Amino acid sequence: AEIVGTMRDLCFIALLASAQGLHVARAPALRPARAAGLLMKEPPTKPIAAETNAEAEDGSGGLRQLLGLKGASVDDGKSFLNWKIRLQLMKPATWIPLIWGVACGAAASGNYHAIWNLFGAAPTTDSWGVVGEDTLKAVGAMLLSGPILCGFTQTINDWYDRELDAINEPNRPIPSGAISEAEVYSQIAALLIGGLVLATRLDSWAA
């Protein structure tokens, strides 16, 4: 019985080995031409920074420069107080979601009185003073969230990314030399102090 069991195990092992051998034998081999093509295939070329940051060809380079977007034209830095470069650093295109969020938050609060709340079948107020005050509060909050604090963080981000931008986006204001180190520092300080002052005023006004 032991001999029969041993022979049975040996036959089973032999069958497994033969099956694996057939599987290996049937494995498709690369054709010589295809193999040579894979070996000779050149790696994809990486885009050059000068190409990816070239000025847009649709004539929108000036607008892109003011909004802080790629494809911007290169400013000469001769504008009054260098305002174009300063605005580009603040990337106004990134302000929109924050401003819109403030507007939605004010509308959802139930305590905001817009001009249309003076009219209709069920007006919520009859005072132009209340409407004017709420409008000023909303504008102040939008100014705080968008141009001031978002512009503050974007300016800091560009400052810390200046070495990377010198390689990837050499036309950005800081690596291109369109704005000096002192001007960047003064802009960061002005936006931070302005944001703190406005936030304090809005907080006491809303109390």
Short mmCIF file of C-alpha atoms in Angstrom, two decimals:
data_model
loop_
_atom_site.label_atom_id
_atom_site.label_comp_id
_atom_site.label_asym_id
_atom_site.label_seq_id
_atom_site.Cartn_x
_atom_site.Cartn_y
_atom_site.Cartn_z
CA ALA A 1 0.00 0.00 0.00
CA GLU A 2 2.88 2.35 0.83
CA ILE A 3 4.52 1.60 -2.53
CA VAL A 4 1.27 2.31 -4.37
CA GLY A 5 0.88 5.58 -2.50
CA THR A 6 4.42 6.60 -3.29
CA MET A 7 4.00 5.79 -6.99
CA ARG A 8 0.74 7.74 -7.04
CA ASP A 9 2.48 10.79 -5.54
CA LEU A 10 5.30 10.51 -8.05
CA CYS A 11 2.86 10.33 -10.96
CA PHE A 12 1.03 13.40 -9.65
CA ILE A 13 4.30 15.33 -9.37
CA ALA A 14 5.28 14.28 -12.89
CA LEU A 15 1.94 15.45 -14.27
CA LEU A 16 2.34 18.83 -12.59
CA ALA A 17 5.85 19.21 -13.97
CA SER A 18 4.78 18.33 -17.48
CA ALA A 19 1.84 20.73 -17.32
CA GLN A 20 4.14 23.57 -16.21
CA GLY A 21 6.55 22.68 -18.97
CA LEU A 22 3.78 22.90 -21.57
CA HIS A 23 2.67 26.25 -20.19
CA VAL A 24 6.18 27.66 -20.42
CA ALA A 25 6.63 26.24 -23.87
CA ARG A 26 3.42 27.81 -25.11
CA ALA A 27 4.26 31.28 -23.71
CA PRO A 28 4.39 33.74 -26.62
CA ALA A 29 7.80 35.11 -27.41
CA LEU A 30 8.41 38.61 -28.64
CA ARG A 31 9.05 38.82 -32.31
CA PRO A 32 12.59 39.99 -33.10
CA ALA A 33 11.37 43.13 -34.82
CA ARG A 34 9.10 44.04 -31.92
CA ALA A 35 11.81 43.36 -29.37
CA ALA A 36 14.26 45.51 -31.29
CA GLY A 37 11.67 48.28 -31.48
CA LEU A 38 11.18 48.23 -27.72
CA LEU A 39 14.91 48.38 -27.16
CA MET A 40 15.43 51.21 -29.63
CA LYS A 41 12.41 53.26 -28.53
CA GLU A 42 13.52 56.68 -27.32
CA PRO A 43 12.20 58.02 -24.03
CA PRO A 44 9.61 60.80 -24.37
CA THR A 45 11.13 64.24 -24.35
CA LYS A 46 10.20 66.48 -21.45
CA PRO A 47 8.65 69.88 -22.21
CA ILE A 48 11.03 72.79 -21.95
CA ALA A 49 10.12 75.47 -19.41
CA ALA A 50 10.43 78.18 -22.05
CA GLU A 51 7.80 76.37 -24.15
CA THR A 52 5.30 75.66 -21.38
CA ASN A 53 5.50 79.25 -20.11
CA ALA A 54 5.44 81.01 -23.46
CA GLU A 55 3.06 83.92 -23.91
CA ALA A 56 -0.42 82.91 -25.08
CA GLU A 57 -0.84 83.29 -28.83
CA ASP A 58 -4.48 84.41 -28.62
CA GLY A 59 -3.56 87.91 -27.47
CA SER A 60 -4.64 87.35 -23.85
CA GLY A 61 -1.12 87.61 -22.44
CA GLY A 62 -1.75 90.99 -20.83
CA LEU A 63 -4.92 89.84 -19.09
CA ARG A 64 -3.27 86.59 -18.01
CA GLN A 65 -0.43 88.60 -16.52
CA LEU A 66 -2.83 90.62 -14.35
CA LEU A 67 -4.72 87.49 -13.26
CA GLY A 68 -1.54 85.56 -12.43
CA LEU A 69 -2.15 82.80 -14.99
CA LYS A 70 0.22 80.88 -17.24
CA GLY A 71 0.73 82.22 -20.73
CA ALA A 72 1.15 85.75 -19.37
CA SER A 73 3.12 88.43 -21.15
CA VAL A 74 6.30 89.62 -19.47
CA ASP A 75 5.83 93.02 -17.82
CA ASP A 76 8.65 95.55 -17.94
CA GLY A 77 8.11 96.54 -14.29
CA LYS A 78 7.71 100.23 -15.15
CA SER A 79 4.08 100.63 -14.06
CA PHE A 80 3.25 103.01 -11.21
CA LEU A 81 4.52 101.46 -7.95
CA ASN A 82 5.01 98.28 -9.99
CA TRP A 83 1.31 97.55 -9.47
CA LYS A 84 1.00 95.10 -12.36
CA ILE A 85 3.69 92.83 -10.98
CA ARG A 86 2.33 93.15 -7.44
CA LEU A 87 -1.14 92.18 -8.67
CA GLN A 88 0.28 89.24 -10.61
CA LEU A 89 1.93 87.97 -7.42
CA MET A 90 -1.46 88.01 -5.68
CA LYS A 91 -3.07 85.86 -8.44
CA PRO A 92 -6.55 87.42 -8.64
CA ALA A 93 -7.86 84.34 -10.48
CA THR A 94 -7.71 82.47 -7.15
CA TRP A 95 -9.87 85.00 -5.31
CA ILE A 96 -13.13 84.05 -6.99
CA PRO A 97 -14.00 80.90 -4.94
CA LEU A 98 -13.36 82.72 -1.67
CA ILE A 99 -15.40 85.78 -2.60
CA TRP A 100 -18.21 83.56 -3.84
CA GLY A 101 -18.08 81.56 -0.59
CA VAL A 102 -18.51 84.74 1.45
CA ALA A 103 -21.47 85.80 -0.67
CA CYS A 104 -23.12 82.39 -0.27
CA GLY A 105 -22.45 82.38 3.46
CA ALA A 106 -24.02 85.81 3.89
CA ALA A 107 -27.10 84.77 1.90
CA ALA A 108 -27.45 81.52 3.87
CA SER A 109 -27.16 83.23 7.26
CA GLY A 110 -30.67 84.67 7.03
CA ASN A 111 -29.49 87.96 8.52
CA TYR A 112 -28.24 89.60 5.33
CA HIS A 113 -30.47 92.28 3.84
CA ALA A 114 -29.86 92.97 0.16
CA ILE A 115 -31.54 95.67 -1.89
CA TRP A 116 -34.16 93.23 -3.20
CA ASN A 117 -35.28 92.58 0.39
CA LEU A 118 -36.85 96.06 0.34
CA PHE A 119 -39.38 94.97 -2.24
CA GLY A 120 -41.57 92.00 -3.11
CA ALA A 121 -44.56 90.42 -1.48
CA ALA A 122 -42.82 89.92 1.88
CA PRO A 123 -39.96 92.42 2.36
CA THR A 124 -37.66 91.63 5.28
CA THR A 125 -36.73 95.26 5.92
CA ASP A 126 -37.86 98.72 4.95
CA SER A 127 -34.63 100.48 5.90
CA TRP A 128 -32.11 101.59 3.30
CA GLY A 129 -29.67 102.08 6.16
CA VAL A 130 -29.81 98.38 7.09
CA VAL A 131 -29.31 97.39 3.46
CA GLY A 132 -26.38 99.77 3.08
CA GLU A 133 -24.73 98.57 6.30
CA ASP A 134 -25.08 94.89 5.36
CA THR A 135 -23.72 95.62 1.90
CA LEU A 136 -20.63 97.29 3.35
CA LYS A 137 -20.10 94.35 5.72
CA ALA A 138 -20.31 91.89 2.83
CA VAL A 139 -17.94 93.92 0.66
CA GLY A 140 -15.49 94.14 3.56
CA ALA A 141 -15.61 90.37 4.12
CA MET A 142 -15.11 89.75 0.40
CA LEU A 143 -12.17 92.15 0.35
CA LEU A 144 -10.68 90.40 3.38
CA SER A 145 -11.04 86.86 2.04
CA GLY A 146 -10.04 87.56 -1.56
CA PRO A 147 -7.56 90.33 -2.34
CA ILE A 148 -6.05 90.69 1.13
CA LEU A 149 -5.66 87.27 2.74
CA CYS A 150 -5.66 85.16 -0.42
CA GLY A 151 -3.28 87.65 -2.02
CA PHE A 152 -1.12 87.44 1.11
CA THR A 153 -0.85 83.64 0.93
CA GLN A 154 -0.20 83.68 -2.83
CA THR A 155 2.63 86.19 -2.41
CA ILE A 156 4.23 84.06 0.32
CA ASN A 157 3.78 80.96 -1.82
CA ASP A 158 5.60 82.59 -4.73
CA TRP A 159 8.40 83.71 -2.44
CA TYR A 160 9.02 80.20 -1.09
CA ASP A 161 8.70 78.69 -4.58
CA ARG A 162 11.12 81.15 -6.17
CA GLU A 163 13.89 78.56 -6.66
CA LEU A 164 11.52 76.04 -8.24
CA ASP A 165 9.92 78.74 -10.38
CA ALA A 166 13.36 79.73 -11.64
CA ILE A 167 13.40 76.31 -13.34
CA ASN A 168 9.74 75.63 -14.13
CA GLU A 169 8.29 79.13 -14.53
CA PRO A 170 11.20 81.52 -15.09
CA ASN A 171 8.83 84.29 -16.23
CA ARG A 172 7.17 84.57 -12.81
CA PRO A 173 7.74 87.97 -11.14
CA ILE A 174 10.30 86.91 -8.52
CA PRO A 175 12.65 84.64 -10.54
CA SER A 176 12.50 87.00 -13.52
CA GLY A 177 13.66 89.91 -11.33
CA ALA A 178 10.59 92.02 -12.13
CA ILE A 179 10.13 92.70 -8.41
CA SER A 180 12.79 93.13 -5.77
CA GLU A 181 13.14 91.26 -2.49
CA ALA A 182 12.33 94.42 -0.52
CA GLU A 183 9.14 94.95 -2.54
CA VAL A 184 8.02 91.38 -1.86
CA TYR A 185 8.63 91.80 1.88
CA SER A 186 6.73 95.09 1.98
CA GLN A 187 3.79 93.56 0.12
CA ILE A 188 3.60 90.60 2.49
CA ALA A 189 3.70 92.90 5.53
CA ALA A 190 1.10 95.31 4.11
CA LEU A 191 -1.36 92.53 3.27
CA LEU A 192 -0.94 90.83 6.64
CA ILE A 193 -1.37 94.01 8.67
CA GLY A 194 -4.25 95.17 6.48
CA GLY A 195 -5.98 91.82 6.88
CA LEU A 196 -5.65 91.84 10.66
CA VAL A 197 -6.95 95.39 10.93
CA LEU A 198 -9.92 94.73 8.64
CA ALA A 199 -10.77 91.45 10.39
CA THR A 200 -10.75 93.20 13.78
CA ARG A 201 -12.98 95.99 12.49
CA LEU A 202 -15.45 93.58 10.91
CA ASP A 203 -15.60 91.52 14.09
CA SER A 204 -16.39 94.53 16.28
CA TRP A 205 -18.84 95.87 13.68
CA ALA A 206 -20.77 92.59 13.54
CA ALA A 207 -20.92 92.23 17.34
#
